[in-house]
Tab-separated table of C-alpha atoms in Angstrom:
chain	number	residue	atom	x	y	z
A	1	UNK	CA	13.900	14.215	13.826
A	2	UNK	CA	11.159	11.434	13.747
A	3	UNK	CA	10.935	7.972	13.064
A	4	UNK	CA	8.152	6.710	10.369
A	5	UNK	CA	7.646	3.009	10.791
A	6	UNK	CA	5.337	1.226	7.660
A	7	UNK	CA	3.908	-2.302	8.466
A	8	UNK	CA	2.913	-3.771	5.920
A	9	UNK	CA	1.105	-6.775	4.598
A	10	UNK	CA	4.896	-8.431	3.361
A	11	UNK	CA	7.238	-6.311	5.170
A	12	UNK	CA	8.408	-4.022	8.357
A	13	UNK	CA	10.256	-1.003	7.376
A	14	UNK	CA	11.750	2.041	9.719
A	15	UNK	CA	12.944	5.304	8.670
A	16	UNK	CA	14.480	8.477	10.581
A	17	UNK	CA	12.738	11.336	8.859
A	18	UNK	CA	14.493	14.689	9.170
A	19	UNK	CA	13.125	18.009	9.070
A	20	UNK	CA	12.670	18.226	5.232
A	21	UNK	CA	10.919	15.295	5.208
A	22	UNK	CA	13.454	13.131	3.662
A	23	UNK	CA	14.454	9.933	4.408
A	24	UNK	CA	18.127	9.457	6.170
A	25	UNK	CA	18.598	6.204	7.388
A	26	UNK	CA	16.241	3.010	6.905
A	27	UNK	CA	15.508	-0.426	7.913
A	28	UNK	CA	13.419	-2.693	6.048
A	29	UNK	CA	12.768	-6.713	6.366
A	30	UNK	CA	10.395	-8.786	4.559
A	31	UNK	CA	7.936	-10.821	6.457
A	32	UNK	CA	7.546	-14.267	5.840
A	33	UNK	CA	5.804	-17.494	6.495
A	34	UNK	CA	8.148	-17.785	9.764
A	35	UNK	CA	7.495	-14.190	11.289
A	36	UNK	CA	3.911	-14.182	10.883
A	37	UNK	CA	3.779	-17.480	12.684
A	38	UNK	CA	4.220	-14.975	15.838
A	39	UNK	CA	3.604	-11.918	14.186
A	40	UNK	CA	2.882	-9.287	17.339
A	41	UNK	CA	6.046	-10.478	19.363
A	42	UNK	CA	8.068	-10.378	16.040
A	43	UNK	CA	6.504	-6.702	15.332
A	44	UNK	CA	7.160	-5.657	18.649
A	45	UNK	CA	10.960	-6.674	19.069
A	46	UNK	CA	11.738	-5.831	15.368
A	47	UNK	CA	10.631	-1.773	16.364
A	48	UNK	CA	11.866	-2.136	19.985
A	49	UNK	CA	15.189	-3.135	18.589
A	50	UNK	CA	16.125	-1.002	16.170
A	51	UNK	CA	14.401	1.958	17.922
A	52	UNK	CA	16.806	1.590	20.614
A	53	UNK	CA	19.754	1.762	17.664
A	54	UNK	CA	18.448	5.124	15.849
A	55	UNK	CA	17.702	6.672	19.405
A	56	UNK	CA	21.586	5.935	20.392
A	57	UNK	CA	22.283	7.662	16.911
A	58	UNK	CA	19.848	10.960	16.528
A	59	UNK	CA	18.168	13.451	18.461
A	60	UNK	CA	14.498	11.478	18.208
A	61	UNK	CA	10.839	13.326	19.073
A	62	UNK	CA	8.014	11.344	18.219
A	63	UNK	CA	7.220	8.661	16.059
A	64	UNK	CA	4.649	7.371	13.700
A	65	UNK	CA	3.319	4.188	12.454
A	66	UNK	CA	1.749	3.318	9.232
A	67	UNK	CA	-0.571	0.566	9.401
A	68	UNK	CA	-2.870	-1.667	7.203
A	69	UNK	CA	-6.333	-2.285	8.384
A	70	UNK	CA	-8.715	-0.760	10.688
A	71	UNK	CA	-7.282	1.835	13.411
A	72	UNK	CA	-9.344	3.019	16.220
A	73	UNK	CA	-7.204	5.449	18.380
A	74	UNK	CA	-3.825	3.584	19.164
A	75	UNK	CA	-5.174	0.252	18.680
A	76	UNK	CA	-5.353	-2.043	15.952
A	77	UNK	CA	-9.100	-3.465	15.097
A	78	UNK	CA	-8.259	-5.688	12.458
A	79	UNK	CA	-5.882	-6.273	9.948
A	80	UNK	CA	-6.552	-9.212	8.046
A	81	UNK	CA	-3.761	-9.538	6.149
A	82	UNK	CA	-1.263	-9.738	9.295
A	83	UNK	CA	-3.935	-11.939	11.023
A	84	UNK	CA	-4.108	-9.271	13.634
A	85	UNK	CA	-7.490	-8.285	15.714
A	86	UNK	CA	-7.265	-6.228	19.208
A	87	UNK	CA	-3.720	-5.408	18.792
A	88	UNK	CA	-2.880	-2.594	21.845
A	89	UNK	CA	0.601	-1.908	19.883
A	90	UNK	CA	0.958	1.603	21.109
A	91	UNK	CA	0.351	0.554	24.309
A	92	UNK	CA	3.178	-2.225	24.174
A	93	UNK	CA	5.744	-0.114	22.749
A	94	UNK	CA	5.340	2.756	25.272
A	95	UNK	CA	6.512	0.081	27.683
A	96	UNK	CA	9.883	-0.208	25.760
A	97	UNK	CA	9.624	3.307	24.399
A	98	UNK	CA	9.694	6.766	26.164
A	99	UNK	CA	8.433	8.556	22.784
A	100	UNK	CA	5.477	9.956	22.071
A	101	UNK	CA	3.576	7.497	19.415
A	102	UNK	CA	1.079	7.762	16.971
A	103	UNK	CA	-0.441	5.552	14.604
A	104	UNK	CA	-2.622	5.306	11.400
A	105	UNK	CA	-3.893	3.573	8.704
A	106	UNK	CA	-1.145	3.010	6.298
A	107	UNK	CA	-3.144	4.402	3.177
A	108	UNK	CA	-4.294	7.195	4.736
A	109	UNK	CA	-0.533	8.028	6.037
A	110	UNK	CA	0.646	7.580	2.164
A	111	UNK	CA	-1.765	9.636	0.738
A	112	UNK	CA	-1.249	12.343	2.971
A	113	UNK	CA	2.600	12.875	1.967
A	114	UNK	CA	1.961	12.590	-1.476
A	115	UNK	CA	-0.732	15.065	-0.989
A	116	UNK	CA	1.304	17.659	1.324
A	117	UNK	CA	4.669	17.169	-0.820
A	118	UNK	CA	4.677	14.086	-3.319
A	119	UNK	CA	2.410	13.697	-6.702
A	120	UNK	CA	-0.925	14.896	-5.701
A	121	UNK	CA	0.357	18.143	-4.114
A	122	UNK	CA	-0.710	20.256	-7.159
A	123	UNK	CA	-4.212	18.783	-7.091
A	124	UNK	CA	-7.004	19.803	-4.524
A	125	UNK	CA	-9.564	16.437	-5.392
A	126	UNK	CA	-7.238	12.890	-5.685
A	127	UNK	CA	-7.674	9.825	-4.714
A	128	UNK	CA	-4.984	7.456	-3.286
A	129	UNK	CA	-4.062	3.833	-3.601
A	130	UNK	CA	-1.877	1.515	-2.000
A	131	UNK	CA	-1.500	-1.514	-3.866
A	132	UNK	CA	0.752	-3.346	-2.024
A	133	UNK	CA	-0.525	-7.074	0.004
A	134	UNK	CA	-3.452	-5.554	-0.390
A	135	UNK	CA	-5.422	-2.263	-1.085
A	136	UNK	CA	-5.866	0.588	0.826
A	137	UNK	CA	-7.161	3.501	-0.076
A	138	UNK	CA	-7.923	7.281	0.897
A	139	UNK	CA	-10.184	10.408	-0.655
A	140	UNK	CA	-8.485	13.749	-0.876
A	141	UNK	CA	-10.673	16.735	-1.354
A	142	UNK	CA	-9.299	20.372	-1.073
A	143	UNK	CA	-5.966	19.415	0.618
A	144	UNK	CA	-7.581	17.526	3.329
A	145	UNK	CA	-8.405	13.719	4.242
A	146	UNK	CA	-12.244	12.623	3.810
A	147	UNK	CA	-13.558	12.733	7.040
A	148	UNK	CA	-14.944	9.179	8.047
A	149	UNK	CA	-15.634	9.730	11.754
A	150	UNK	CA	-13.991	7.567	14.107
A	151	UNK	CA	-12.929	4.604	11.480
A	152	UNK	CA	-10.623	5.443	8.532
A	153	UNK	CA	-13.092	4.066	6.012
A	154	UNK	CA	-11.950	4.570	2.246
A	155	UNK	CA	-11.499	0.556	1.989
A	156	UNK	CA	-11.237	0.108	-1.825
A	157	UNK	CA	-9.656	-3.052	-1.398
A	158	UNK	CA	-12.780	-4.362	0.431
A	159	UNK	CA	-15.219	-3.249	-2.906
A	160	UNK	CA	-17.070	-6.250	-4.316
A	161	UNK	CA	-15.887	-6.375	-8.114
A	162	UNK	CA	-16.731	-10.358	-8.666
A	163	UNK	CA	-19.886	-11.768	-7.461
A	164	UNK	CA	-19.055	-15.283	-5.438
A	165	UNK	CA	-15.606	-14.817	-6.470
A	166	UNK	CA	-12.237	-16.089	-4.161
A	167	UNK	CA	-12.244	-15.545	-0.231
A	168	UNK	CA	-10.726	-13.125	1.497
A	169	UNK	CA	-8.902	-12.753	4.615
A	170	UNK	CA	-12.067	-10.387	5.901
A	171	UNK	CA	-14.778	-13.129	5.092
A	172	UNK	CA	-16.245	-11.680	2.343
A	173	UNK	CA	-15.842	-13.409	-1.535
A	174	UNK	CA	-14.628	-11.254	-4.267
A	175	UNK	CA	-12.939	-8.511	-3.115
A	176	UNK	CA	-11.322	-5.695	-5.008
A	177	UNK	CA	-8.027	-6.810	-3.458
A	178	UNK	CA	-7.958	-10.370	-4.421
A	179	UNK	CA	-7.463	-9.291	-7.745
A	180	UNK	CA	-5.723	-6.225	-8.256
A	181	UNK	CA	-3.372	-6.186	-5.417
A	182	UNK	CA	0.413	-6.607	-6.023
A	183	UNK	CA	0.015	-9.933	-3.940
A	184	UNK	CA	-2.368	-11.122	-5.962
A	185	UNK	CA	-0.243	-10.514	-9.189
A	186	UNK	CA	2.954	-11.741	-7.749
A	187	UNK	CA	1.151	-15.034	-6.426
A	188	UNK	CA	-0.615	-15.914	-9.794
A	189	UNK	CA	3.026	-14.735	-11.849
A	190	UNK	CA	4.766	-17.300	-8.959
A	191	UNK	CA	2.325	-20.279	-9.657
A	192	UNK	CA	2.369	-19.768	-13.126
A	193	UNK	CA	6.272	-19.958	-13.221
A	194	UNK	CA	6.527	-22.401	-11.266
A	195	UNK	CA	8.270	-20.365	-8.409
A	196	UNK	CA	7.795	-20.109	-4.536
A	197	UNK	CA	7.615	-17.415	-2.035
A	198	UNK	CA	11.287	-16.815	-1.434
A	199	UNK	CA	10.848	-15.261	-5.495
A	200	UNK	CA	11.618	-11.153	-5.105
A	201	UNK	CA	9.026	-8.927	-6.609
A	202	UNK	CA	12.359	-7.463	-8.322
A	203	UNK	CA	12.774	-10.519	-9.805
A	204	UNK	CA	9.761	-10.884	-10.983
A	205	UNK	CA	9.486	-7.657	-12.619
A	206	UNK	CA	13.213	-8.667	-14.221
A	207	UNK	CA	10.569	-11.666	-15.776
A	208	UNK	CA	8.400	-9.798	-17.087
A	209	UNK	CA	10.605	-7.100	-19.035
A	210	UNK	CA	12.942	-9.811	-20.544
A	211	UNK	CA	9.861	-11.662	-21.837
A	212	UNK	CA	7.306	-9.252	-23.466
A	213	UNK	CA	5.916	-11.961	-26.108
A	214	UNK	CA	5.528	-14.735	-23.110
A	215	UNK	CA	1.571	-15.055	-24.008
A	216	UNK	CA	1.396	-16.640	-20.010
A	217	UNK	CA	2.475	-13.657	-18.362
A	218	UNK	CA	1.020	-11.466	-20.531
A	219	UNK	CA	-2.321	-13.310	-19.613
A	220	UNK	CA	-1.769	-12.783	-16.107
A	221	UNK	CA	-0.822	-9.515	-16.214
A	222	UNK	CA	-4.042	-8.383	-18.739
A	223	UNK	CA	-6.328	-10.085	-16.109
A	224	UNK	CA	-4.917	-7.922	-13.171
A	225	UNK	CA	-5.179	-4.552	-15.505
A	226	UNK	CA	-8.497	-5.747	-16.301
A	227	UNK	CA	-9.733	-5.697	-12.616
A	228	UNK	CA	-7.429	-2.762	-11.460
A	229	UNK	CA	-9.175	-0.781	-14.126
A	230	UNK	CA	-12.820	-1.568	-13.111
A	231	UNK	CA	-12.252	-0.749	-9.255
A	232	UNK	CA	-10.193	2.660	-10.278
A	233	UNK	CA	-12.958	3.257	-12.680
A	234	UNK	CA	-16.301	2.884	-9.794
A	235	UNK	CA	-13.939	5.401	-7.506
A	236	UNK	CA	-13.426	8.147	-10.780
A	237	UNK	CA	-17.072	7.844	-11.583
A	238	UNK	CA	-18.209	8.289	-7.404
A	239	UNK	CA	-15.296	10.824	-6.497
A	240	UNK	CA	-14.634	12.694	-9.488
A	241	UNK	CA	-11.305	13.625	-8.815
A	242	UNK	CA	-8.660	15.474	-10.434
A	243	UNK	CA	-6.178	12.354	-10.244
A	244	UNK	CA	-5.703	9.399	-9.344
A	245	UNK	CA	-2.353	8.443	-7.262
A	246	UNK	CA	-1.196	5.045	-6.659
A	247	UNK	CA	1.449	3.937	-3.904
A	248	UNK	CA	2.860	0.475	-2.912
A	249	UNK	CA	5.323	-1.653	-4.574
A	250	UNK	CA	2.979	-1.114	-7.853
A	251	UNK	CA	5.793	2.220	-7.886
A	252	UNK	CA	7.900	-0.506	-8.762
A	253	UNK	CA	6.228	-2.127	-11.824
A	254	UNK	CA	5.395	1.595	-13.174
A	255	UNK	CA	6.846	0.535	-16.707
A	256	UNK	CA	5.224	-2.156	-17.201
A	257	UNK	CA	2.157	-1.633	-15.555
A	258	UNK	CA	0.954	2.073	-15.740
A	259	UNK	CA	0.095	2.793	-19.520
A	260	UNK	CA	-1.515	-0.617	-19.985
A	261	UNK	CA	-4.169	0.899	-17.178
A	262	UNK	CA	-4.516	4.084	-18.580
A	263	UNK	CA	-5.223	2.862	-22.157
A	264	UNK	CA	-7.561	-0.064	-20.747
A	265	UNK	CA	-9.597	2.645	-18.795
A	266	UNK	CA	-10.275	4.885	-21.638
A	267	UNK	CA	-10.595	2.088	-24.250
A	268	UNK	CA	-13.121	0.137	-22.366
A	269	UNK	CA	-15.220	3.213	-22.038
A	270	UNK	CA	-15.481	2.402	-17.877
A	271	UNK	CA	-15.707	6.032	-17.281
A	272	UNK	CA	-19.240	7.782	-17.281
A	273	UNK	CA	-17.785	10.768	-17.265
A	274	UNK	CA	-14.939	10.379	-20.187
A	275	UNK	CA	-12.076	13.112	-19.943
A	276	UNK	CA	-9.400	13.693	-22.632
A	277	UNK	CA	-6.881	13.339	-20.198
A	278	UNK	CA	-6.644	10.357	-17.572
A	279	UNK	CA	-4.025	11.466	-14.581
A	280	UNK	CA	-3.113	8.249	-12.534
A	281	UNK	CA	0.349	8.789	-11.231
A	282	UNK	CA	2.643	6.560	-9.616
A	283	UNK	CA	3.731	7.936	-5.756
A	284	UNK	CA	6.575	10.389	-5.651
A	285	UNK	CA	7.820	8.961	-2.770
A	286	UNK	CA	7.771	5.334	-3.690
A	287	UNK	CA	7.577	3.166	-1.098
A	288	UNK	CA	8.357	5.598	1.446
A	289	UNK	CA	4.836	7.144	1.216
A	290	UNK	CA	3.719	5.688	4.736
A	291	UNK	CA	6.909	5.985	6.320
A	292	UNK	CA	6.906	9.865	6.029
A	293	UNK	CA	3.138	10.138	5.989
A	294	UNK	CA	3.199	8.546	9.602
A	295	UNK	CA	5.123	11.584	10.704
A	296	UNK	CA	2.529	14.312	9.489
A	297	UNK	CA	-0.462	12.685	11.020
């Protein structure tokens, strides 16, 4: 067995992964305001912990670590949306840890379980998304990850789609994921409700279904299918790819979300190349994607 640990943006989760690639026992918190006050040490005792737990349980060989950001060997470049640079993380763990472990970007993890076993695995050219406190991203062309050298590359959520538009955490103004992230949609459904942080995405989705005629929300929510459908658009018209997959807690909002894309894409006529059929498809394995991804790197 193997543990599959996805850091995220908004939360920590960790996972024992049999053999089938399934799921047996998982931890998850959310991260807020407090934890990332002292995010690494928080990180680092969170795993170490409950590590130490699952190894007491099962018969543990390796483990795996989905992460957002930019991943250089076991390090951590960046990731702006923990506030992390220079993170060693592998490095601190192995001094708690006598496992082998291996980390990744947290896109590129996702996209490679829903390409080996989720919903790209009948396709051989997909692209992935992970919309999630950001978005990450990955190219899939016959089976295989696009090779980017020795940086994972693919960073959709770092696309330009508003000139001089709001900051973002990597210093650049009107990025892709300051507008079509789940964040991004949570945070502008929050202020418009009146509601603060503590507010469940759940919750929020609860909103949303029990008020379809609500002409705020419905604002809100047309604005973030308006951007979400120009950035999937630029990547269809440069990658041509069979389908499109899309991970992160959007899995959750699938009902409310997914054919509003789909008919904005084709009805706009963003698409240079128009097809009869538009695949985007919602991640198989939910929000488990990195977790189990992680352990196939």
């Amino acid at each position: 067995m193997k543990i599959g640990i996805d850091l995220g943006g908004s939360h920590i989760a960790i996972g024992v992964i049999d053999n089938r690639d399934i799921i047996i026992e998982k931890v998850e918190k959310r991260l807020m305001s407090k934890e990332k006050k002292d995010i690494k040490n928080f990180i680092e005792n969170y795993i170490i912990e409950n590590v130490k737990e699952i190894t007491a349980k099962y018969k543990i060989t390796e483990i795996g670590i989905a992460s957002p950001g930019t991943i250089k060997g076991k390090e951590i470049v960046c990731a702006n949306n923990l506030g992390i640079k220079d993170y060693k993380i592998v490095e601190n763990l192995e001094k708690e840890i006598n496992l082998p472990i291996k980390i990744r970007n947290d896109a590129k993890c996702a996209a490679i379980a829903e390409c080996k076993i989720g919903a790209l695995k009948d396709y051989r050219r997909s692209i992935f998304l992970t919309l999630g406190t950001g978005i990450g991203g990955a190219v899939i062309i016959n089976g295989e990850l696009l090779d980017t050298g020795d940086l994972p590359g693919c960073e959709f959520g770092h696309m330009i789609v508003q000139k001089d538009g709001i900051r973002c955490k990597c210093g650049k103004n009107g990025c892709f994921e300051k507008y079509a992230s789940m964040k991004s949609l949570k945070d502008n459904l929050r202020r418009e409700l009146n509601l603060d942080e503590t507010t469940k995405g759940e919750e929020l989705l609860e909103i949303i279904r029990k008020n379809p005629q609500d002409e705020k929300i419905n604002k809100i929510i047309e604005e973030f299918i308006e951007y979400l459908s120009i950035g999937i658009s630029n990547l269809i018209n440069i990658f041509e790819p069979e389908a499109v997959g899309i991970g992160g807690s959007f899995v959750y909002f699938v009902d409310v979300l997914l054919e509003k894309l789909k008919e904005n894409i084709q009805k706009k006529l963003y698409l240079l190349n128009r097809r009869e059929e538009l695949i985007i498809l919602p991640a198989t394995l939910g929000n488990d994607a990195g977790s189990i991804g992680s352990c196939k790197i």
